[in-house]
Coordinates of C-alpha atoms and ligand atoms in Angstrom, one line a residue:
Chain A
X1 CA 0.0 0.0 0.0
X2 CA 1.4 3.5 -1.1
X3 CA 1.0 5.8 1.7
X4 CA -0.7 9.3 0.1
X5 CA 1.5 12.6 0.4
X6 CA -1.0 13.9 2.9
X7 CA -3.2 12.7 5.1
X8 CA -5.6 13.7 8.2
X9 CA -6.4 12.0 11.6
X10 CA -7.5 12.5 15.2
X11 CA -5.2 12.8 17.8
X12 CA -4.5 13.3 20.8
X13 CA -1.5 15.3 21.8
X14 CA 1.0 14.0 24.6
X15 CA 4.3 15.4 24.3
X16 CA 5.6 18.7 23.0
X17 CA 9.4 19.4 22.7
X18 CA 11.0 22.3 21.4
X19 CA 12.9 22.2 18.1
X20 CA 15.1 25.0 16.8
X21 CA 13.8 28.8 17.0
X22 CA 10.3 28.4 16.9
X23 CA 9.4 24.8 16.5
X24 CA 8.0 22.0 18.0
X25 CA 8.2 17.8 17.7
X26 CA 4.8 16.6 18.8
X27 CA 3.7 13.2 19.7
X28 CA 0.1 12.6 19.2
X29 CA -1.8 9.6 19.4
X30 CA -4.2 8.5 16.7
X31 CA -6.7 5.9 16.4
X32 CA -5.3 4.4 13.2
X33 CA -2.0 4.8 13.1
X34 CA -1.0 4.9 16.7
X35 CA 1.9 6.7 17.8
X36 CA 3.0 9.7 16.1
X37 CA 5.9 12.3 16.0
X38 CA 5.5 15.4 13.4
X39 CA 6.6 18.7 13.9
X40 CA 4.4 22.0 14.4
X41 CA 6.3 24.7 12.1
X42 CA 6.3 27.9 14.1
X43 CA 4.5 26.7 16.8
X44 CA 6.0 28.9 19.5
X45 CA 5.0 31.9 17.6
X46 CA 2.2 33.7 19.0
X47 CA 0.9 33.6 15.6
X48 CA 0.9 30.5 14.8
X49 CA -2.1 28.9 13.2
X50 CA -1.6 25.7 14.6
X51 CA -1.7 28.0 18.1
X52 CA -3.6 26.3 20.7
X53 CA -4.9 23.4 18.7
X54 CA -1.7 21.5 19.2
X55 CA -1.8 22.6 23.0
X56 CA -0.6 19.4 25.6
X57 CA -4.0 17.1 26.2
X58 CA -5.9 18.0 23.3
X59 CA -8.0 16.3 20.8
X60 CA -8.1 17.6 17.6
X61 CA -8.4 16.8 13.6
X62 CA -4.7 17.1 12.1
X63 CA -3.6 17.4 8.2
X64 CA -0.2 16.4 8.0
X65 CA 2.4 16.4 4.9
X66 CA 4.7 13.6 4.9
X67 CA 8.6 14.8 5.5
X68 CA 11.7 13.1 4.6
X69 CA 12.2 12.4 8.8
X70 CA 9.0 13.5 10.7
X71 CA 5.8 13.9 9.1
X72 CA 4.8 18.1 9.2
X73 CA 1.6 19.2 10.0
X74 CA 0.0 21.7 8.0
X75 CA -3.7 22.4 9.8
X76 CA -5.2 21.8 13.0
X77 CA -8.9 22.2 14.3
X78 CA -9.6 21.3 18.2
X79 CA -12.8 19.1 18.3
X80 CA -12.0 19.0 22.4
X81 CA -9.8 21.3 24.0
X82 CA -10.8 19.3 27.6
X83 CA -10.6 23.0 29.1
X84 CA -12.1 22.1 32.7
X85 CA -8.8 19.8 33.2
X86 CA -6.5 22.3 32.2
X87 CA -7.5 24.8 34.6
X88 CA -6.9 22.8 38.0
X89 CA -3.6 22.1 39.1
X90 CA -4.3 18.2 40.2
X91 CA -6.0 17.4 36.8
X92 CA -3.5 19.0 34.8
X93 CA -0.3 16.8 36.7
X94 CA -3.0 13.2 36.2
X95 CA -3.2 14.0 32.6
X96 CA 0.2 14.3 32.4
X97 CA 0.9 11.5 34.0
X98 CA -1.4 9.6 31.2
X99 CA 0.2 11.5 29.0
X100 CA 4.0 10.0 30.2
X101 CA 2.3 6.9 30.8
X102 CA 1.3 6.6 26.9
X103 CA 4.1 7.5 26.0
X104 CA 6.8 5.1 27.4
X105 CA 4.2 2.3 27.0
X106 CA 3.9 2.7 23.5
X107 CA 6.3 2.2 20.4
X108 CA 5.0 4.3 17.4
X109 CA 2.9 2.7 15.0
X110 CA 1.4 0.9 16.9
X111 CA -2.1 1.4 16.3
X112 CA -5.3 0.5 18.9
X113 CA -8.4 1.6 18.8
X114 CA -9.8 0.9 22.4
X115 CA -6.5 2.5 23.4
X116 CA -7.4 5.9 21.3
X117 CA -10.9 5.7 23.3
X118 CA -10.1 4.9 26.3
X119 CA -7.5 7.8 26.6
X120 CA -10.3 10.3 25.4
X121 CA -12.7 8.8 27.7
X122 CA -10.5 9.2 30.4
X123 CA -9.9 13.1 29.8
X124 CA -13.6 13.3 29.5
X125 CA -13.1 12.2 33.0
X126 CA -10.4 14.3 34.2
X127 CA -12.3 17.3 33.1
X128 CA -15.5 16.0 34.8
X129 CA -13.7 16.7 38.2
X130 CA -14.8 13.1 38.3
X131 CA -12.6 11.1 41.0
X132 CA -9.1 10.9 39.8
X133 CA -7.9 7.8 41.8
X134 CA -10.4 5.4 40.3
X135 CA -9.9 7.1 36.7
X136 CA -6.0 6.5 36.8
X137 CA -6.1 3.1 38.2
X138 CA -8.4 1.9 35.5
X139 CA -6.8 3.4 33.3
X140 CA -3.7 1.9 33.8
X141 CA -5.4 -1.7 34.3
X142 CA -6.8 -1.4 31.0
X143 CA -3.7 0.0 29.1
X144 CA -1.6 -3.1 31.0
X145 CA -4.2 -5.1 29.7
X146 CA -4.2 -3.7 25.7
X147 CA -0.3 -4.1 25.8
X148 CA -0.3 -8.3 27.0
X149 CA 0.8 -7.3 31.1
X150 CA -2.3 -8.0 32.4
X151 CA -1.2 -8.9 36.1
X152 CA -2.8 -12.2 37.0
X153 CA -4.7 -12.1 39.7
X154 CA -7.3 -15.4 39.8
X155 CA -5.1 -18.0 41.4
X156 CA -1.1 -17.5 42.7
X157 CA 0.8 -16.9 40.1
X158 CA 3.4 -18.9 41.3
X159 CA 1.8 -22.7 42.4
X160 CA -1.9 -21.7 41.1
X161 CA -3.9 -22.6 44.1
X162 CA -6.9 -20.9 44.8
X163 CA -6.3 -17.7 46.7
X164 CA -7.6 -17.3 50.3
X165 CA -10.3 -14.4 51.1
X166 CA -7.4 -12.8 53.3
X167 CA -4.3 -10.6 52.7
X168 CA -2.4 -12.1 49.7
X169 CA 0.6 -10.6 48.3
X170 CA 1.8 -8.4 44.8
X171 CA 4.7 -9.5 43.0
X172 CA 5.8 -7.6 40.0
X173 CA 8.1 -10.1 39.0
X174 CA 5.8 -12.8 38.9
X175 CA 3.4 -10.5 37.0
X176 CA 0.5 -11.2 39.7
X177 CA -0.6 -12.2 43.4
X178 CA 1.1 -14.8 45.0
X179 CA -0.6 -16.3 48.1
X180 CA 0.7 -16.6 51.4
X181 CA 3.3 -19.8 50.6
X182 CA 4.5 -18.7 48.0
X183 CA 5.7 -14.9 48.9
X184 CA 6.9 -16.4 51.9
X185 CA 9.9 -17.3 49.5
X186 CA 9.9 -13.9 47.6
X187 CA 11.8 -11.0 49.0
X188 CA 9.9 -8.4 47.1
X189 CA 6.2 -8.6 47.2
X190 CA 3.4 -5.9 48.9
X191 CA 0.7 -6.7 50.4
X192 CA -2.5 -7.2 49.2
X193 CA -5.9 -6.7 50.8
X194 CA -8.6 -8.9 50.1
X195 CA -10.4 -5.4 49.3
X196 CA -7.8 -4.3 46.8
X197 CA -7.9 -7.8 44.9
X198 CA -11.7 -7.7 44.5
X199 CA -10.9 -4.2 42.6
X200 CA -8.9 -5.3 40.8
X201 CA -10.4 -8.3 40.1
X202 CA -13.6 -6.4 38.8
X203 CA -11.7 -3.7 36.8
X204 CA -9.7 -6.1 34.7
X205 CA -13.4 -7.7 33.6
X206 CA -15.8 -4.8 33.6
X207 CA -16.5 -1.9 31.0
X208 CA -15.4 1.4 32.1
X209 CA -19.1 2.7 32.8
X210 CA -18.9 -0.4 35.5
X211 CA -15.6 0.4 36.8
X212 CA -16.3 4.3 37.3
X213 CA -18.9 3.4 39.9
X214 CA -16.6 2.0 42.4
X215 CA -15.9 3.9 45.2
X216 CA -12.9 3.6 46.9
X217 CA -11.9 5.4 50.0
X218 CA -8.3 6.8 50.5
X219 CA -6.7 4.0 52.2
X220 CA -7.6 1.4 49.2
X221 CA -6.4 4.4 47.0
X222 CA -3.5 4.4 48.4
X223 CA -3.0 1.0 48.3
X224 CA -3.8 0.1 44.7
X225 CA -2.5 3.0 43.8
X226 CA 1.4 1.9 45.5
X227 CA 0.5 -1.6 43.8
X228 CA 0.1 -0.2 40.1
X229 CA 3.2 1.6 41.0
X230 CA 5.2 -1.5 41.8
X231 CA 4.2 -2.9 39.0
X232 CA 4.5 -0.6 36.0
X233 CA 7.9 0.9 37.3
X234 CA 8.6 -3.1 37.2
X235 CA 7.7 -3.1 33.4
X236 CA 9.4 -0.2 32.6
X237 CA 13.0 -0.7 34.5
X238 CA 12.3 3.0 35.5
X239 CA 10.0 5.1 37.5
X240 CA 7.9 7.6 35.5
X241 CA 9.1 11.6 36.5
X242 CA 5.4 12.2 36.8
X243 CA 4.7 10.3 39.2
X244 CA 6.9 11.8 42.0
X245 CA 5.4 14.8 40.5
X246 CA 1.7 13.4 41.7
X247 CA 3.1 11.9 45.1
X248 CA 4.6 15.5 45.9
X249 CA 1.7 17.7 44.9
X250 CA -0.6 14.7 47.1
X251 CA 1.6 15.3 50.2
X252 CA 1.3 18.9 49.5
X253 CA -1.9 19.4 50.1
X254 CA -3.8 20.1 53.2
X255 CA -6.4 17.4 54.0
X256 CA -10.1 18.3 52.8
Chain B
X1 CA 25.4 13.3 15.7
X2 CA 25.1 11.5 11.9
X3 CA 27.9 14.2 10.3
X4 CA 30.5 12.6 8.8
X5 CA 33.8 15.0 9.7
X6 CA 36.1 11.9 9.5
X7 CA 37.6 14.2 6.6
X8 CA 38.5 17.0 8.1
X9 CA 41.3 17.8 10.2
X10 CA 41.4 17.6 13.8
X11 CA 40.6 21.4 15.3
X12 CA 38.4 21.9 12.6
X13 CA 36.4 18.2 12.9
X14 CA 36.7 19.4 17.1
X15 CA 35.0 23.9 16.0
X16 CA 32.4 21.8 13.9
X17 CA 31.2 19.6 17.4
X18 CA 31.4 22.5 19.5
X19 CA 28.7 24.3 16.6
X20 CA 26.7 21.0 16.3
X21 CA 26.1 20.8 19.8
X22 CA 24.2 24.6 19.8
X23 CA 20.4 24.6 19.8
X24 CA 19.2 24.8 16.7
X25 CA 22.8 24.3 14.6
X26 CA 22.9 21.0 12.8
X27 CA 25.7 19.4 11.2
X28 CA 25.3 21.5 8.0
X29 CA 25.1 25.5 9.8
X30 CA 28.2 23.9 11.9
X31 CA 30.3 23.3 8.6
X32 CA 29.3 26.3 7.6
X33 CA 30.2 28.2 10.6
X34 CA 33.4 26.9 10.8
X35 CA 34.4 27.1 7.3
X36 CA 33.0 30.6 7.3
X37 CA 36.0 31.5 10.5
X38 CA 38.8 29.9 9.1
X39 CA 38.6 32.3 6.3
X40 CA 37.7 35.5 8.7
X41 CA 40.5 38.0 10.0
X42 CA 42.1 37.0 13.0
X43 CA 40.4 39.6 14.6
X44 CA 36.5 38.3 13.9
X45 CA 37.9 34.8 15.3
X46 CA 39.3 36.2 18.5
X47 CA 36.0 38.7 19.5
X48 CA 33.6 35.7 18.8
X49 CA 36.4 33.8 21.3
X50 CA 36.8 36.9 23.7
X51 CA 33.0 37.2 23.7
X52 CA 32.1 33.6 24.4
X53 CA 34.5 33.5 27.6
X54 CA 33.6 37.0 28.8
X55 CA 30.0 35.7 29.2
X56 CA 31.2 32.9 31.3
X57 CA 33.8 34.5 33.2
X58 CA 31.9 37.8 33.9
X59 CA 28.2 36.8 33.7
X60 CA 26.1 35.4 36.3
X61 CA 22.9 35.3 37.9
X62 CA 21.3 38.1 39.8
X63 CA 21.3 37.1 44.0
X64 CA 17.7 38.6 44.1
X65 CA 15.9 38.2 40.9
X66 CA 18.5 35.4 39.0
X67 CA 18.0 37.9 36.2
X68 CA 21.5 37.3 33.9
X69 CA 23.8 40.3 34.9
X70 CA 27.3 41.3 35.1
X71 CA 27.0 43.3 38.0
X72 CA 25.4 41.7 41.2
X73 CA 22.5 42.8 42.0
X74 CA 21.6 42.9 38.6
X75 CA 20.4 47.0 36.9
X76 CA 17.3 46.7 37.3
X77 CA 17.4 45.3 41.0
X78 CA 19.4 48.5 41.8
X79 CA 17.3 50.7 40.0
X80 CA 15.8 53.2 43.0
X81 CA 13.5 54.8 40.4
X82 CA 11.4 51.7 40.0
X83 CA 8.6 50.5 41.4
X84 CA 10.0 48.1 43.6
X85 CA 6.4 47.1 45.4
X86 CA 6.2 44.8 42.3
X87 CA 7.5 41.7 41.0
X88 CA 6.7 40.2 37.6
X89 CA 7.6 36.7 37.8
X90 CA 9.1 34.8 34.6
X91 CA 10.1 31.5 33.3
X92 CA 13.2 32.7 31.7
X93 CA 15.4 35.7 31.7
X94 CA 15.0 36.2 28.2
X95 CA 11.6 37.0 28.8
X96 CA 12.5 40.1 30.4
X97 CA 13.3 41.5 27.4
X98 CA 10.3 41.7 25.4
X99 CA 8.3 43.1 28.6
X100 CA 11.4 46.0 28.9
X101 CA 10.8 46.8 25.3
X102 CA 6.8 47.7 26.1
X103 CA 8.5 50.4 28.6
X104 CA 5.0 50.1 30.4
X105 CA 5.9 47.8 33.2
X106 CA 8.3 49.7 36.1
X107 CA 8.8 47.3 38.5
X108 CA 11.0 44.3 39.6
X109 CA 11.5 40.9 38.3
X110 CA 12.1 37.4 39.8
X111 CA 13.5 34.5 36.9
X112 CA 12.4 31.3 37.7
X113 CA 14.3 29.5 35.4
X114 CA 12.2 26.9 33.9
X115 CA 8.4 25.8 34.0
X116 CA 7.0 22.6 36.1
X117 CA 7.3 20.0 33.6
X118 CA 6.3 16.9 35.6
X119 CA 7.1 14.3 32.2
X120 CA 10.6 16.2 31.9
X121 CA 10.8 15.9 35.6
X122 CA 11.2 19.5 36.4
X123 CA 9.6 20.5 39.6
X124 CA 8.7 23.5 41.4
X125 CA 12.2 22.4 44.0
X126 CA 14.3 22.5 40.6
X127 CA 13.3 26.2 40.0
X128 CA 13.7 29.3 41.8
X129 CA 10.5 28.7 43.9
X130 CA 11.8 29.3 47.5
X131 CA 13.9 32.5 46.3
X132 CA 10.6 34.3 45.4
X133 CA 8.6 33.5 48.2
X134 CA 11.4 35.0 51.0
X135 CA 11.6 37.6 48.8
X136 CA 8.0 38.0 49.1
X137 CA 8.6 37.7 53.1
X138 CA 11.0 39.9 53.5
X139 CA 10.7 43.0 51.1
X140 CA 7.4 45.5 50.7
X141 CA 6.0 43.4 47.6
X142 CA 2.5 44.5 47.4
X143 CA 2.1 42.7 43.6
X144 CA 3.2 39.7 41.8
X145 CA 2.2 39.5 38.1
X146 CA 2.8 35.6 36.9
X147 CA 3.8 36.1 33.5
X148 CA 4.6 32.4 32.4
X149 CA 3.9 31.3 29.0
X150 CA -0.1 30.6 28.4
X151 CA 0.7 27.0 27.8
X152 CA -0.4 24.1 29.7
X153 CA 3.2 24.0 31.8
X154 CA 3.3 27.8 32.3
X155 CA -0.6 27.8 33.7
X156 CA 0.4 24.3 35.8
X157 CA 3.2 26.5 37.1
X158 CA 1.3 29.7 37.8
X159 CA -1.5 27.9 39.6
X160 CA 1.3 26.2 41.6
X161 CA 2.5 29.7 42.5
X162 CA -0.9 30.9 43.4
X163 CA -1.3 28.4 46.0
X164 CA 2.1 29.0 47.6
X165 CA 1.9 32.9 47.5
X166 CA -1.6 32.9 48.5
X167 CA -1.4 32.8 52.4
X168 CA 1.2 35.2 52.3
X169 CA -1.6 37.6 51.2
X170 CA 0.4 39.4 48.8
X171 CA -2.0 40.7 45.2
X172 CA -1.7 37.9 42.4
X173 CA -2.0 38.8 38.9
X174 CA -2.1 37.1 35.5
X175 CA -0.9 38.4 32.5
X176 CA -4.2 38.6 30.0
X177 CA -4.5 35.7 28.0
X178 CA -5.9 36.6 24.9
X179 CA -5.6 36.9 20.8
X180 CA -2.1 37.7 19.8
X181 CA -1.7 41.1 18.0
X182 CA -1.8 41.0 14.0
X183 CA -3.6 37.1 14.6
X184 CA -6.2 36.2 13.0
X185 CA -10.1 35.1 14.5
X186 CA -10.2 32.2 11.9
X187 CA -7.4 30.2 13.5
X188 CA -8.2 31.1 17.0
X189 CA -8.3 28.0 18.8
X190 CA -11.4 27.3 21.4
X191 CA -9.2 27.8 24.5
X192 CA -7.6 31.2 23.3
X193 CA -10.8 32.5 22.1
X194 CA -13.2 32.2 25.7
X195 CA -10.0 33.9 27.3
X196 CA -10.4 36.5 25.0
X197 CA -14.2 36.7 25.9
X198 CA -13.3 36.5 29.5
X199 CA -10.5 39.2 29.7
X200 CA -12.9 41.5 27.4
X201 CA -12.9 45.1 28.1
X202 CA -15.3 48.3 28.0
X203 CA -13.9 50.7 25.1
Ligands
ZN1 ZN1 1.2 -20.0 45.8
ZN2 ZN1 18.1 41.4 39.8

């Protein structure tokens, strides 16, 4: 197939770096072609066409030119600028975070729809005011999922007997819960309320209209939460520079 | 770096790295650059030289604002004719420039030096946070404008200053966020536009 000199798609912008004077390399995803890098000529001019459109943690319709390296794009319309989000502090560092997230997850071209939605529907989300530990949690059990590291969490991982209804344990390496027996004999696992597994549990099955109802309260936040961690700083080999961004501006805030 | 100075001799190969590893100069403008020297007088070679090592040895950063100066505090720190009540606080010190060139703003300024950037994992301890706010404690500031860029790290970064400067109950101000001068409505986006509407004024 003979790829046509220019082209238009969705996307949704996560990364923004500067690029000579005025420039800018953006990373976008799309819902066909997945990953993207093109660069927004004269972008950091006030004039720029592109202006806004191409602004962090927005969805908009882009027209690109292919380029001998990076693809160029030529027009930009915003079909949601997710405004709400961008004018709170908390919101703004969580879609960041997805934003990083996306980003180190995925190589470019690699192209899934659910993956396109569910990062729009989770904005939506985020802009909602809607609450943020449940959205990033799913959200990261569903991108694990999409990318083949769903953690499995139906019987130990290690010498599959059923699990207990009690405390079992995490183990990133083992890519799941281990119970009792078994994480005797690991050094690194975290433990894992019966609560927390039944989340989990239900969020790796459920649509997201399903797992948005939950209601956790701040302890179980904080524990899946420190679990998802683990395990995706595990995957990676490196801790994502957002998240000590979201720990910090957690700690940072008065409770209320 | 992809050039291919295998070619050319040693201090020339060694001017062409130095160029290449500029903002904004790739291997090409490097080549050039250095070509362009070796055929200069002397003298052009030596004030490029003199100039680069007079900005490191004789520039540094203001101990009150971390504006770039060669006298410490920097001019417009020890300027008693302006308004030194307020403080217009900025991601980088060439910023200051294009707000000196309206000639409407007289007060002081405070350089922070970079934007919270959480995915580049810049944070508000990695700029010159802490300075501002005992500045704020300490000297008669009755205003500070935030004039970060209206992009999504510059806002992240002025709200983040609003919250730390607000219990010090010192007046915060934005810069207007609104439709660049000689723009154009048609290419406005959404965001850009409703700040316009917002910041609208009686004529
Ligand atoms: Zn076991
Ligand atoms: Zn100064």
């Amino acid at each position: 197939m003979t790829t046509p000199r220019v082209y238009q798609t969705e996307a949704i912008i996560i990364k923004r770096t500067n690029l000579g004077e005025a420039d800018r390399i953006l990373t976008f995803y799309t819902p066909a072609l997945g990953k993207i890098k093109a660069v927004a000529k004269g972008n950091r001019r006030p004039k720029s066409k592109l202006g806004g459109h191409v602004e962090l943690l927005t969805h908009s319709q882009l027209m690109l030119a292919r380029g001998r390296n990076l693809d160029i794009i030529t027009q930009a319309q915003t079909i949601n600028n997710f405004l709400p989000l961008k004018e709170n502090l908390e919101t703004i560092s969580c879609g960041m975070y997805i934003s990083e997230l996306v980003d180190a997850f995925i190589d470019e071209n690699l192209e899934d729809h659910r993956l396109f939605n569910l990062l729009l529907e989770t904005l939506q989300r985020l802009s909602e005011g809607k609450d943020a530990d449940v959205t990033l949690r799913y959200f990261e059990i569903r991108l694990l999922d999409y990318l083949g590291y769903r953690p499995q969490i139906r019987q130990c991982t290690s010498c599959n007997s059923q699990l207990q209804p009690v405390t079992n344990f995490f183990s990133s390496r083992y890519g799941g819960v281990l119970c009792a027996n078994c994480a005797y004999q690991e050094p690194v696992v975290r433990a894992l309320s019966l609560n927390a597994l039944k989340v989990l549990r239900l969020w790796q099955n459920c649509d997201s209209a399903t797992a948005y109802k939950v209601k956790i309260n701040a302890q179980l936040a904080s524990e899946l939460e420190k679990v998802m961690r683990d395990y995706i700083r595990y995957l990676l080999e490196r801790q994502l520079k957002s998240t000590a961004w979201l720990i910090k501006l957690k700690s940072g805030k008065s409770p209320g | 770096m992809n050039a291919d100075f295998t070619s050319a001799s040693e201090p020339i190969a060694r001017l062409i790295e130095e160029f290449n590893r500029l903002p904004g100069i790739g291997p090409k403008s490097a080549q050039r650059l250095t070509y362009h020297l070796l055929q200069a007088p002397q003298e052009t070679a030596e004030a490029l030289a003199d100039a680069i090592r007079d900005i490191k040895e004789n520039v540094s950063l203001c101990s009150i604002c971390f504006n770039i100066t060669d006298s410490n505090p920097c001019a417009i720190c020890r300027d008693k004719e302006r308004d030194h009540s307020k403080i217009c606080v900025v991601e980088e010190a060439i910023d200051i420039l294009p707000l000196e060139r309206t000639k409407k703003y007289h007060g002081l300024y405070h350089v922070l030096h970079g934007v919270i950037s959480p995915s580049d994992g810049v944070s508000p301890e990695d700029l010159k946070t802490g300075e501002l706010l005992s500045r704020l404690n300490t000297d008669s500031v009755t205003e500070v404008i935030l004039a970060t860029n209206p992009n999504l790290e510059g806002e992240a970064t002025a709200m983040y200053l609003q919250r730390l400067i607000t219990p010090l109950g010192v007046k915060i101000t934005r810069l207007a966020r609104g439709l660049p001068y000689g723009g154009d409505l048609e290419y406005a986006d959404d965001v850009t536009l409703s700040r316009a509407l917002e910041g609208r004024q009686e004529m």
